[in-house]
Coordinates of C-alpha atoms and ligand atoms in Angstrom, one line a residue:
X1080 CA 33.0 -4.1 -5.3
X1081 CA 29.6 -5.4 -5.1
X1082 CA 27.5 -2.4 -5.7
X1083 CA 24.1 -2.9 -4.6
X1084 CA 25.9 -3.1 -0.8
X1085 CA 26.9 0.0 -0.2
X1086 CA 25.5 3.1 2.1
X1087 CA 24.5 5.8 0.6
X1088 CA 27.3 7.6 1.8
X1089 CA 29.7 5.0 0.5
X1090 CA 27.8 5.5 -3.1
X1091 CA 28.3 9.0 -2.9
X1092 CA 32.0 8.7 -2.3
X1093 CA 32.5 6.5 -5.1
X1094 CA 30.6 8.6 -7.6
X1095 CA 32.9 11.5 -6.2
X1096 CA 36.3 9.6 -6.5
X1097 CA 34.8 7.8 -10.1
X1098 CA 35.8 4.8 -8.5
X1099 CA 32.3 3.8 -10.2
X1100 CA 29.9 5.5 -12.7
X1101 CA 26.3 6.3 -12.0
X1102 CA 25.4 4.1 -14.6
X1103 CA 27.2 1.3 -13.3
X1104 CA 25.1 1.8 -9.9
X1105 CA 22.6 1.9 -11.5
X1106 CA 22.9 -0.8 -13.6
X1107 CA 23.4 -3.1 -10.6
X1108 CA 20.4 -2.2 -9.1
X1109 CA 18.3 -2.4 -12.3
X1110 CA 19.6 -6.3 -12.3
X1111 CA 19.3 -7.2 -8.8
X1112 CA 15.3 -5.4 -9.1
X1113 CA 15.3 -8.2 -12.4
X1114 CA 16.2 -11.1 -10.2
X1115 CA 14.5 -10.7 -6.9
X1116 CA 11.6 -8.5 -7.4
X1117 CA 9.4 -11.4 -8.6
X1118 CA 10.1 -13.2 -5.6
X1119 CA 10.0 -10.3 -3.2
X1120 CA 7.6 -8.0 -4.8
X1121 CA 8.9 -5.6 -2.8
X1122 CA 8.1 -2.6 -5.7
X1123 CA 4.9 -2.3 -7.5
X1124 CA 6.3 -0.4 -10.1
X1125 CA 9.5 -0.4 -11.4
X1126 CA 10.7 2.5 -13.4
X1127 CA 11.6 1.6 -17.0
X1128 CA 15.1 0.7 -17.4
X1129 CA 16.1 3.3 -19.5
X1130 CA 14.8 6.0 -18.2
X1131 CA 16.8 5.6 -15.2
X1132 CA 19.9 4.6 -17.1
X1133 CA 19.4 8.2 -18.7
X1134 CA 19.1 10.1 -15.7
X1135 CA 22.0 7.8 -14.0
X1136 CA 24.0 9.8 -17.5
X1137 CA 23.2 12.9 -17.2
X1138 CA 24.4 12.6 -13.2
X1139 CA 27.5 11.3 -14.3
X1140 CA 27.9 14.3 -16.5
X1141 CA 27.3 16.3 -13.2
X1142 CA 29.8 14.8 -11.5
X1143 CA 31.9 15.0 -14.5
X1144 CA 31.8 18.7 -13.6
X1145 CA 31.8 18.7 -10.2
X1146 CA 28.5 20.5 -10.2
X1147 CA 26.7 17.2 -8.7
X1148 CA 23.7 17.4 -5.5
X1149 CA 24.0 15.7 -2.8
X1150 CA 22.2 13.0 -3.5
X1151 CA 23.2 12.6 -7.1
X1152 CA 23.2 9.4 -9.2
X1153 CA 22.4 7.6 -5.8
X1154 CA 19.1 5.1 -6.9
X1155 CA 16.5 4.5 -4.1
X1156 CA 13.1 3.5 -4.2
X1157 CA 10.0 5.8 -3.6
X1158 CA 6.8 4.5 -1.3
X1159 CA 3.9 4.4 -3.5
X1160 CA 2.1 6.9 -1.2
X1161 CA 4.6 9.5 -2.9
X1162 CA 3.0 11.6 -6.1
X1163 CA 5.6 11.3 -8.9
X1164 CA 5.0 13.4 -12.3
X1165 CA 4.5 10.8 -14.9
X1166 CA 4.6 8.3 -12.9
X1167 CA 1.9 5.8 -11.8
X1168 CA 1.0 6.0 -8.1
X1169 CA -1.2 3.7 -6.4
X1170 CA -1.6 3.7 -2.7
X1171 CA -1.3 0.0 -3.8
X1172 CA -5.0 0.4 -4.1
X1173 CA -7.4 -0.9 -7.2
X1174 CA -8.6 2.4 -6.8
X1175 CA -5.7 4.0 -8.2
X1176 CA -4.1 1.3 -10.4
X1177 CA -4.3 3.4 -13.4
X1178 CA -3.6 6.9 -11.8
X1179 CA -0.5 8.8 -12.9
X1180 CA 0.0 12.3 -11.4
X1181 CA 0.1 15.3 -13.2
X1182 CA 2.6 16.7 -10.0
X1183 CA 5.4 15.6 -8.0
X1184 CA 5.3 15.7 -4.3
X1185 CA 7.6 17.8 -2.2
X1186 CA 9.7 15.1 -0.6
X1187 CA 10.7 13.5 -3.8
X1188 CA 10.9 16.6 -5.5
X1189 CA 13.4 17.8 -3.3
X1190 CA 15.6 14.5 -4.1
X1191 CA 15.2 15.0 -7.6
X1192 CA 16.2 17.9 -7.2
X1193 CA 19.5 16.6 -5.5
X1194 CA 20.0 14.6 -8.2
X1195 CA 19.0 11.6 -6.5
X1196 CA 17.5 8.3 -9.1
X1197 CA 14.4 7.1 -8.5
X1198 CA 14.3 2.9 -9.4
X1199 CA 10.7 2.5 -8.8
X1200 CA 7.9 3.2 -6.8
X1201 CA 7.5 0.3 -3.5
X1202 CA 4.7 -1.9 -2.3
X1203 CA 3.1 -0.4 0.8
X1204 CA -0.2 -1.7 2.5
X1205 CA -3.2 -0.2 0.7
X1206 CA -3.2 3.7 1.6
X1207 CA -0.5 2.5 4.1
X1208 CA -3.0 1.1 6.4
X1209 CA -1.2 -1.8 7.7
X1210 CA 1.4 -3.8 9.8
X1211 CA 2.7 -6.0 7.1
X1212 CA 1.9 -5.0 3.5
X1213 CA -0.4 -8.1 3.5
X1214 CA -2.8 -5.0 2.7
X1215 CA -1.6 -4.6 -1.0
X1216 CA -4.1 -5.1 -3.8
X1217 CA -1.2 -5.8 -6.1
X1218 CA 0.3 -8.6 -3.8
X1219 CA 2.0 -8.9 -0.4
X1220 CA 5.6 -8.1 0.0
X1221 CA 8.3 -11.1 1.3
X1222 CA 10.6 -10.4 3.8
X1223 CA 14.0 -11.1 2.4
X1224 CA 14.9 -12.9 5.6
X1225 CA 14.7 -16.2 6.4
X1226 CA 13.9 -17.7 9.9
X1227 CA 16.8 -20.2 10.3
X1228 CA 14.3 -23.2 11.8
X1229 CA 12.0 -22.9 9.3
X1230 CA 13.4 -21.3 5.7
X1231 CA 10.3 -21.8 4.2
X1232 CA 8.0 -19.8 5.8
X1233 CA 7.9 -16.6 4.2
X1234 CA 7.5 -13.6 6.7
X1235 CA 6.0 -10.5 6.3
X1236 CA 7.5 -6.8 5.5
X1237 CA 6.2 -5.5 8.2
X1238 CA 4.1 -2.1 7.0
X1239 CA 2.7 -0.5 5.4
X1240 CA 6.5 0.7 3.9
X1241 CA 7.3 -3.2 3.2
X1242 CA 8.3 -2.8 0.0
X1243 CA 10.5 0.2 0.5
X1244 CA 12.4 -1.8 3.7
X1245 CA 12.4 -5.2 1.7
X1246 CA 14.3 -3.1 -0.9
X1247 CA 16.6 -1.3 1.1
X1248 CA 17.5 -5.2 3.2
X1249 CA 18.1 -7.1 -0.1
X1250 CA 20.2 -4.8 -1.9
X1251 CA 17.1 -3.5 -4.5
X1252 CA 17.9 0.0 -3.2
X1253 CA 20.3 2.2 -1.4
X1254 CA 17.8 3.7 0.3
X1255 CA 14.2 4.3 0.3
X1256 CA 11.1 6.7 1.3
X1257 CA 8.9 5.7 3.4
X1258 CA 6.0 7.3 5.7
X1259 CA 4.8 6.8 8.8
X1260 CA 1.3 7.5 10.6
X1261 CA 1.7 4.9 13.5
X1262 CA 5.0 3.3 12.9
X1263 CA 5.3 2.2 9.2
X1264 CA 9.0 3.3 8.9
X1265 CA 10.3 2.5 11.8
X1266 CA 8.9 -1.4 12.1
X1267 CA 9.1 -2.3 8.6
X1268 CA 12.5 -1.3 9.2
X1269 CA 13.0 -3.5 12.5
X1270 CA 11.6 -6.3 10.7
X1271 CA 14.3 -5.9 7.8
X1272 CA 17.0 -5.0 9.7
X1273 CA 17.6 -1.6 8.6
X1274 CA 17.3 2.0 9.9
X1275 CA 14.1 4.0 9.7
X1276 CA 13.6 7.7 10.7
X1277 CA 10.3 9.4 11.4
X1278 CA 11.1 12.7 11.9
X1279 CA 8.7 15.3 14.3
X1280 CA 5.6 15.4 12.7
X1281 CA 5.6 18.9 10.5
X1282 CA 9.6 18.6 9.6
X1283 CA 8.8 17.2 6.3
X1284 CA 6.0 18.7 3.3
X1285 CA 3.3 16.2 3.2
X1286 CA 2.1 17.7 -0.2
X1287 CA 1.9 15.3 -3.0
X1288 CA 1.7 12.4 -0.1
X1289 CA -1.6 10.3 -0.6
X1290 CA -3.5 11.2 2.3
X1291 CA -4.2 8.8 5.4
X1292 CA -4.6 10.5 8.5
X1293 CA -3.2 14.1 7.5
X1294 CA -2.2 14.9 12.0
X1295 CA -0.4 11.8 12.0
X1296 CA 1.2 11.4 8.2
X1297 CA 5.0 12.0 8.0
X1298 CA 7.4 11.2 5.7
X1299 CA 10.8 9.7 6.2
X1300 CA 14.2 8.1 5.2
X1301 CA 14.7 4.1 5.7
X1302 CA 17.8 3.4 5.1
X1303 CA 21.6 0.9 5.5
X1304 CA 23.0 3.4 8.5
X1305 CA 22.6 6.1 10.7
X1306 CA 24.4 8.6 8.7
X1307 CA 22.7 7.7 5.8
X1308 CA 18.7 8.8 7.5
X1309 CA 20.8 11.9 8.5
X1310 CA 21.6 12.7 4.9
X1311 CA 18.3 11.7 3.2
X1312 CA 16.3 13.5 6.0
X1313 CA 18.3 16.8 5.5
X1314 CA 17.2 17.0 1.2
X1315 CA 13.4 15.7 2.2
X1316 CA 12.4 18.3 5.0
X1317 CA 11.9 21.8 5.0
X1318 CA 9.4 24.8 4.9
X1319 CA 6.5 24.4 2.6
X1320 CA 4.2 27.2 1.5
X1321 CA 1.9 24.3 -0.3
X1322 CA 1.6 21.9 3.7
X1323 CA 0.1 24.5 6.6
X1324 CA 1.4 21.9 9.0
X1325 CA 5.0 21.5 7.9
X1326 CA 7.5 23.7 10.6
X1327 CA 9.3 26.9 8.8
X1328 CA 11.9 25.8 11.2
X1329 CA 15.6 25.9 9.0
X1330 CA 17.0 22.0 8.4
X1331 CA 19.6 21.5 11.0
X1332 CA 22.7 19.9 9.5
X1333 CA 21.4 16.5 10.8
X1334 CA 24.4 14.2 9.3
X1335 CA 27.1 17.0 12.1
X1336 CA 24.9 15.2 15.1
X1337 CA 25.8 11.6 14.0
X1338 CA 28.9 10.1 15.8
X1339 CA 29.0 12.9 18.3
X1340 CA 29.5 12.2 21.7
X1341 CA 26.5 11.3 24.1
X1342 CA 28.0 11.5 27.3
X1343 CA 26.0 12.9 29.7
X1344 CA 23.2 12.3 27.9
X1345 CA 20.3 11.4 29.7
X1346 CA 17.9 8.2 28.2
X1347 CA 14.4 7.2 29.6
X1348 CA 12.8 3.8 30.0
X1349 CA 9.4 3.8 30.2
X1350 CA 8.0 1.4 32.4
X1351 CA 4.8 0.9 30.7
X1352 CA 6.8 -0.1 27.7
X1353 CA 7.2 -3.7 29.6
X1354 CA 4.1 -4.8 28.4
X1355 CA 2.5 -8.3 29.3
X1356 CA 3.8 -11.1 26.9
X1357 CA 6.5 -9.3 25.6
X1358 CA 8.9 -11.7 24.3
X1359 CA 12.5 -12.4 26.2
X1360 CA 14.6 -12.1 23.7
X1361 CA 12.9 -8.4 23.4
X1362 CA 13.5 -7.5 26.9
X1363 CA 16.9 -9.0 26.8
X1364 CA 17.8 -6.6 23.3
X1365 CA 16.4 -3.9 25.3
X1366 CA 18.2 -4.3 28.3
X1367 CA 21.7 -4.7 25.9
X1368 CA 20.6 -1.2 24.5
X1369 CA 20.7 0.3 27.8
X1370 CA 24.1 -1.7 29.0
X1371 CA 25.5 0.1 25.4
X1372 CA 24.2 3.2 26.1
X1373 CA 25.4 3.4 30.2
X1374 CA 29.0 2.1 28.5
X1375 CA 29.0 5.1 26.0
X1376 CA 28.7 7.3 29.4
X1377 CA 25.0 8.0 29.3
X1378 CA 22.7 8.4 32.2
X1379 CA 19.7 5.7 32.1
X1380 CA 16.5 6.9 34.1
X1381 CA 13.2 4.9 34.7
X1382 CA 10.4 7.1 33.3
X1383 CA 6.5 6.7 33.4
X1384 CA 4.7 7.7 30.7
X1385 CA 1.5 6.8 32.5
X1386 CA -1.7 6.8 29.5
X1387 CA 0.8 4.5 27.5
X1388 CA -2.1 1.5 27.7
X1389 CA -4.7 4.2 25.9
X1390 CA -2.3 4.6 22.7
X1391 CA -3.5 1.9 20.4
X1392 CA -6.9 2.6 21.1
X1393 CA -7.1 6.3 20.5
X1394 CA -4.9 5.6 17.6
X1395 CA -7.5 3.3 16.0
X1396 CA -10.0 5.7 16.6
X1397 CA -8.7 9.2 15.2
X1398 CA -6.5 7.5 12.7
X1399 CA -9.6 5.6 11.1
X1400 CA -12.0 8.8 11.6
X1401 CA -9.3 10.8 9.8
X1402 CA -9.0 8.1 6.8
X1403 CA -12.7 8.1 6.7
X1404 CA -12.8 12.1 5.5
X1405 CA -9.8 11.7 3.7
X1406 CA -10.6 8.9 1.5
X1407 CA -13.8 10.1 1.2
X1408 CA -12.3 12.4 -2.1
X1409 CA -12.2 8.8 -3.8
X1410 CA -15.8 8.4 -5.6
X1411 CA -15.3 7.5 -9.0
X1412 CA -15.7 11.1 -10.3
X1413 CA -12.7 13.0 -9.6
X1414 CA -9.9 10.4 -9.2
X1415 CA -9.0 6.8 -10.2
X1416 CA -11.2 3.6 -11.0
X1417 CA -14.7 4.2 -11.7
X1418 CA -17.5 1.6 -11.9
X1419 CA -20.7 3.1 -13.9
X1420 CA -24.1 2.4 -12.7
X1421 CA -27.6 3.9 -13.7
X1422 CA -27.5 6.8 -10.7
X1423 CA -25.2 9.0 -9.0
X1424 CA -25.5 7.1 -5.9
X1425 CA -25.2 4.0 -7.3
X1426 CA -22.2 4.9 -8.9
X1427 CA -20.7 5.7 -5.5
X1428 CA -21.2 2.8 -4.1
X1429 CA -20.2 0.6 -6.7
X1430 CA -16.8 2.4 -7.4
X1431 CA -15.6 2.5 -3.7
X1432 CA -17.0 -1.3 -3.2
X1433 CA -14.9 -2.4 -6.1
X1434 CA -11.9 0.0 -5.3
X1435 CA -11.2 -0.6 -1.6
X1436 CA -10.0 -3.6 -0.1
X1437 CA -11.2 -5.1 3.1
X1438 CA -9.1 -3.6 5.7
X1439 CA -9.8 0.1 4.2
X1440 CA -13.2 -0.3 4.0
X1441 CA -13.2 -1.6 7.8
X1442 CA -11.6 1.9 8.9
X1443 CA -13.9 3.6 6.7
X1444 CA -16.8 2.2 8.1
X1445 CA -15.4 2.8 11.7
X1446 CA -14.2 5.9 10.9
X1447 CA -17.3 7.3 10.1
X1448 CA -18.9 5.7 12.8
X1449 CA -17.0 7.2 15.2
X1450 CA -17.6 10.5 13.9
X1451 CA -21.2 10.2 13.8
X1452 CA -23.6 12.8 15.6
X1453 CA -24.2 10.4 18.4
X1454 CA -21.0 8.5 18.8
X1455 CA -18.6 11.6 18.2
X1456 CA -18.5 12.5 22.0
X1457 CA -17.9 9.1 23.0
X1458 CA -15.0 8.1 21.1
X1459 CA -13.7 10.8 18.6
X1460 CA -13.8 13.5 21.2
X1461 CA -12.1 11.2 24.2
X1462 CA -9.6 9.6 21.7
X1463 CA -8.5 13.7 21.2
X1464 CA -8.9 14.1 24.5
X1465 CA -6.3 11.2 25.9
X1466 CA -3.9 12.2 22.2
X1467 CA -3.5 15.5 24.6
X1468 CA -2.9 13.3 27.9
X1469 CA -0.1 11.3 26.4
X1470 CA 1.4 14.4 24.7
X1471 CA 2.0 15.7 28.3
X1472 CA 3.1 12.4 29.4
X1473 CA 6.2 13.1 26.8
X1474 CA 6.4 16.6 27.7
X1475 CA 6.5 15.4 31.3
X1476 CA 9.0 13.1 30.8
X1477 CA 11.3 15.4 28.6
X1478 CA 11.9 17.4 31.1
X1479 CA 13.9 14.8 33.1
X1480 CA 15.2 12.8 30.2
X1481 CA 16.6 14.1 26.8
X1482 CA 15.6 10.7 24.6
X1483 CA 13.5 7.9 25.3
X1484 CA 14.9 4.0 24.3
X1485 CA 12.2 1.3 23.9
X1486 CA 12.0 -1.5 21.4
X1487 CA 10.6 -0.9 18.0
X1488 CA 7.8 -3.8 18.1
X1489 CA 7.2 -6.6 20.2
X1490 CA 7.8 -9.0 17.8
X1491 CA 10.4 -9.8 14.9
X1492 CA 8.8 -10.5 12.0
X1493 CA 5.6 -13.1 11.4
X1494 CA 4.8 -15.3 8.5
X1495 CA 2.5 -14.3 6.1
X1496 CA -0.3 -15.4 6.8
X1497 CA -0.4 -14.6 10.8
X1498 CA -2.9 -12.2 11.9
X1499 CA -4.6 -11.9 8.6
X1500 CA -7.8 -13.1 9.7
X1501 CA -7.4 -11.0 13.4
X1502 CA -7.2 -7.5 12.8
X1503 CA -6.8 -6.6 16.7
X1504 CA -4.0 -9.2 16.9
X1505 CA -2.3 -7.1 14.0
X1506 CA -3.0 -3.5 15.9
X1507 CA -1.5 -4.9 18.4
X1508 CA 2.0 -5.0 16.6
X1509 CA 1.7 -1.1 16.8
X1510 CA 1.9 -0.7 20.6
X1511 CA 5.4 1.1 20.8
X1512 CA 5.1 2.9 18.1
X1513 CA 2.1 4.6 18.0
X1514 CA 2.4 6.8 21.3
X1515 CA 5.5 8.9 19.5
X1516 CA 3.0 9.3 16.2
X1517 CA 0.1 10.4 18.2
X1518 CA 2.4 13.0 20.6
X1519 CA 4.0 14.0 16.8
X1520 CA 8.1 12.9 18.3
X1521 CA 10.7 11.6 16.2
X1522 CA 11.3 8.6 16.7
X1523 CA 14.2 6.1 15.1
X1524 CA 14.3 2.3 14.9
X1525 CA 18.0 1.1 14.9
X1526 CA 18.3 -2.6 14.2
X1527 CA 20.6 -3.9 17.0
X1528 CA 20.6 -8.0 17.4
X1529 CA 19.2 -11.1 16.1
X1530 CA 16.7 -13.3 17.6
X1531 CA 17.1 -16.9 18.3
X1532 CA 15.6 -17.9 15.1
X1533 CA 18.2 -15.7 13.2
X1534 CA 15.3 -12.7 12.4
X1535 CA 16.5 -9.0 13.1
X1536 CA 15.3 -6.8 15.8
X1537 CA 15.2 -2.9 16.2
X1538 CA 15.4 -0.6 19.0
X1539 CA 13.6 3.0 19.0
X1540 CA 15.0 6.2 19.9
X1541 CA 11.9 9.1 21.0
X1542 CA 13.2 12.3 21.2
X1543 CA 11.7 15.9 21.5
X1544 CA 9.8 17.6 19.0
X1545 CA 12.2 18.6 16.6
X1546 CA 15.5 17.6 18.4
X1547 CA 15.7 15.0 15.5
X1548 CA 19.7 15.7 16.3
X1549 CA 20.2 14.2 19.4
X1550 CA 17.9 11.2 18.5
X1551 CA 20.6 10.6 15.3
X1552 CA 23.4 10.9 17.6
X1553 CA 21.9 8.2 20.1
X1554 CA 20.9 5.9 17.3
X1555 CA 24.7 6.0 15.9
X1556 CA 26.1 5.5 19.5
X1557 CA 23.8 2.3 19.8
X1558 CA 24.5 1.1 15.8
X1559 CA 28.1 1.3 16.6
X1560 CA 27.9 -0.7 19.9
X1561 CA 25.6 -3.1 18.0
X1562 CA 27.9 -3.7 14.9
X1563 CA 24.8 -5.0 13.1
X1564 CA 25.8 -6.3 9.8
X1565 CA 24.1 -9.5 9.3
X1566 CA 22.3 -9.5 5.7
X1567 CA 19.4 -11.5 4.9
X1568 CA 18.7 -14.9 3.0
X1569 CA 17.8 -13.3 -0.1
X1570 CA 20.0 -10.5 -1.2
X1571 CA 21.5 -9.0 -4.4
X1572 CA 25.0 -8.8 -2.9
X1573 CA 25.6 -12.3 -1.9
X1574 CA 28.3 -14.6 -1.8
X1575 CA 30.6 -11.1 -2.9
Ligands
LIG1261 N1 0.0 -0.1 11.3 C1 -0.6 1.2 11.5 C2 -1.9 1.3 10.8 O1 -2.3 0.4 10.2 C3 0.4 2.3 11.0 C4 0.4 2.5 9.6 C5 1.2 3.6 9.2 O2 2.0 4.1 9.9 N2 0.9 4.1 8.0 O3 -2.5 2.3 10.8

């Protein structure tokens, strides 16, 4: 059994039969990280070898004694957004290369606590700011996949979670953490043909997560299946005294809503998702969604969402002005890198010149602008102001239609070095899935086909604030009419 291919929920039912050891999952995960981490770089920071061999024991022991969580001895790789105790966590940022937390952060506190294994902590665009994890100051990640007319171009990640989906697609992972602000689980996760969750904004803590743009920030699950977001989203959210904003609402038992029937069902398509220039093969992946989804005895219904056009832009306005305060804790005294310099001033602006890369300082300088005394009605204000007219347009359209079905991005993955130089072209990569981040839905990317060029594609499932359960039970419906289980070009499990 080639053990860096299964689901999580495979791995868990192997650990519980002892058809395998925790050690031995581990073990094959450790290798395949050996082998095709320095050609993916898909984790910035690997955990040492033996601590996670030790932990991998002592889950064994659990299980041993049937007194095992239900996440135990499963390995999975942690977004470097995530605080981990002892652990160096850098925003893949110079400015916290060296900075190892004294505290854990909810999320992955809560799969510790489950007993899940933690094999390292994945490449992200710098303070996830990013469509591509191009954005890393400790390298770009690869993108296991290979276009078939051209194997050796290498393609991006997608972003900012590249690392954690390049993991999860080549076998480096069961699973992974990502977050998301304006889509990096969900396209990452379209671009490596794998699942990715971002649940309702407020379902999971966002304590211990590196800041970005704190009303859009949420963490989620990218994972190998359906079932397998359910499970990891069900140990990551929850109430938190320490996150004002995270819903005291009890955790559903999400995995129950996967595989259920959808009949009756009733999924949107929004018209202003058919956007200019969007490529055929797209629109024809689309349209197959909705042929599944009318087969599996739902009801399809055209939908506008009418201030769909005004997403990206208000998105690149509060999400920078939010960064710009946020980041703003970063000044050589109190965290990270530090550059000394004769005044206090000087040491300011020395420390954040060296510690931010390009695109960072770029939304910090518009984020600040935009918040200035004279620009802040013109653009902060209005950007809040048309956030609230494309909440209602969701609210609008949920009350006709329980989910909405669009495709996760408009493209499949792009080599490496497209849209570097053009950071509009690469906002534009955001278009569908910014408006669910800005109204605060869950949304789910499903991958569901291949393009021509043999590249996988993703569809994306919006649903109501905190009905993450009929969003799961849509996404399995479609990953079972899809049958996706094409692997990419560079992959642990291969040949077995
Ligand atoms: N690509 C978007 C951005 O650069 C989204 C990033 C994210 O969701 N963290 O802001």
């Amino acid at each position: 059994m080639t053990l860096t291919k299964l689901t999580l929920t495979e791995a868990r039912q192997g650990l519980v039969a002892r058809t395998f050891s925790a050690r031995e999952l581990v073990q094959a995960h450790l290798d395949a990280i050996e082998r095709l981490n320095p050609t993916l770089n898909a984790y910035i920071t690997p955990c040492p070898q033996s601590d996670v061999l030790k932990a991998a024991d002592a889950a064994d022991e659990r299980y041993k004694h049937q007194k095992a969580g239900r996440m135990d001895g499963l390995p999975i790789g942690i977004k470097d957004l995530f605080c981990t105790q002892g652990i160096r966590t850098t925003a893949a940022s110079a400015m916290l290369a060296d900075f190892i937390p004294p505290y854990e952060s909810t999320v992955t506190e809560r799969l510790l606590k489950e007993g899940a294994l933690f094999l390292g902590k994945t490449n992200l665009d710098e303070f996830a700011m990013g469509s591509a994890t191009t954005n890393s100051a400790f390298g770009p990640t690869i993108n296991p996949w290979k276009r078939a007319d051209a194997p050796e171009i290498a393609l991006v990640a997608g972003g900012s979670s590249g690392g954690s989906s390049a993991a999860v697609a080549a076998g480096l992972a069961l699973a992974s953490t990502g977050t998301d602000t304006g889509g990096s689980i969900r396209q990452p996760a379209a671009y490596c043909g794998i699942v990715g969750l971002k649940p309702t904004y407020g379902r999971c803590s966002r304590w211990g997560i590196i800041a970005y743009a704190s009303s859009l920030d949420q963490a989620g699950p990218m994972t190998r299946s359906v079932a397998d977001a359910a499970l990891m989203l069900e140990v990551m959210a929850g109430a938190d005294s320490r996150d004002s904003t995270c819903s005291p609402r009890p955790v559903p038992a999400f995995h129950q809503a996967v595989g259920k029937s959808v009949k009756g069902l009733r999924v949107g398509i929004p018209s202003e998702y058919r956007v200019d220039g969007l490529s055929p093969e797209i629109l024809a992946l689309w349209e197959q969604g909705i042929t599944w989804l009318k087969e599996a005895g739902c009801e399809i219904v055209e939908v506008s969402l009418p201030h769909t056009r005004y997403g990206l832009p208000s998105y690149y306005i509060i999400a920078p002005a939010e960064c710009s305060s946020n980041l703003a804790r970063y000044d050589g005294i109190r965290f990270g890198l530090r550059k000394d310099a004769p005044t206090l001033d000087e040491l300011y602006e020395k420390t954040r010149a060296a510690g931010f890369g390009t695109e960072v300082r770029r939304r910090i300088l518009i984020g600040t602008y935009v918040l200035s005394a004279g620009y802040y009605d013109a653009y902060y204000l209005k950007a809040q102001k048309v956030r609230t007219l494309i909440m209602r347009d969701f609210e609008h359209a949920f009350n006709t239609v329980d989910v909405l079905l669009t495709p996760t991005a408009p493209s499949a993955a792009f080599a490496q070095n497209d849209n570097v130089n053009d950071p509009v072209q690469m906002y534009l990569n955001d278009i569908f899935t910014v408006p669910a981040s800005l109204a605060g839905t869950p949304a789910l990317s499903v991958p569901a086909g291949l393009n021509k060029a043999g590249l996988p594609l993703g569809l994306q499932i919006i649903g109501r604030h905190f009905d993450e359960e009929t969003v799961l039970s849509i996404g399995s419906a479609l990953e079972k009419a899809a049958g996706f289980t094409h692997r990419p070009t560079l992959y642990a499990g291969a040949g077995a």
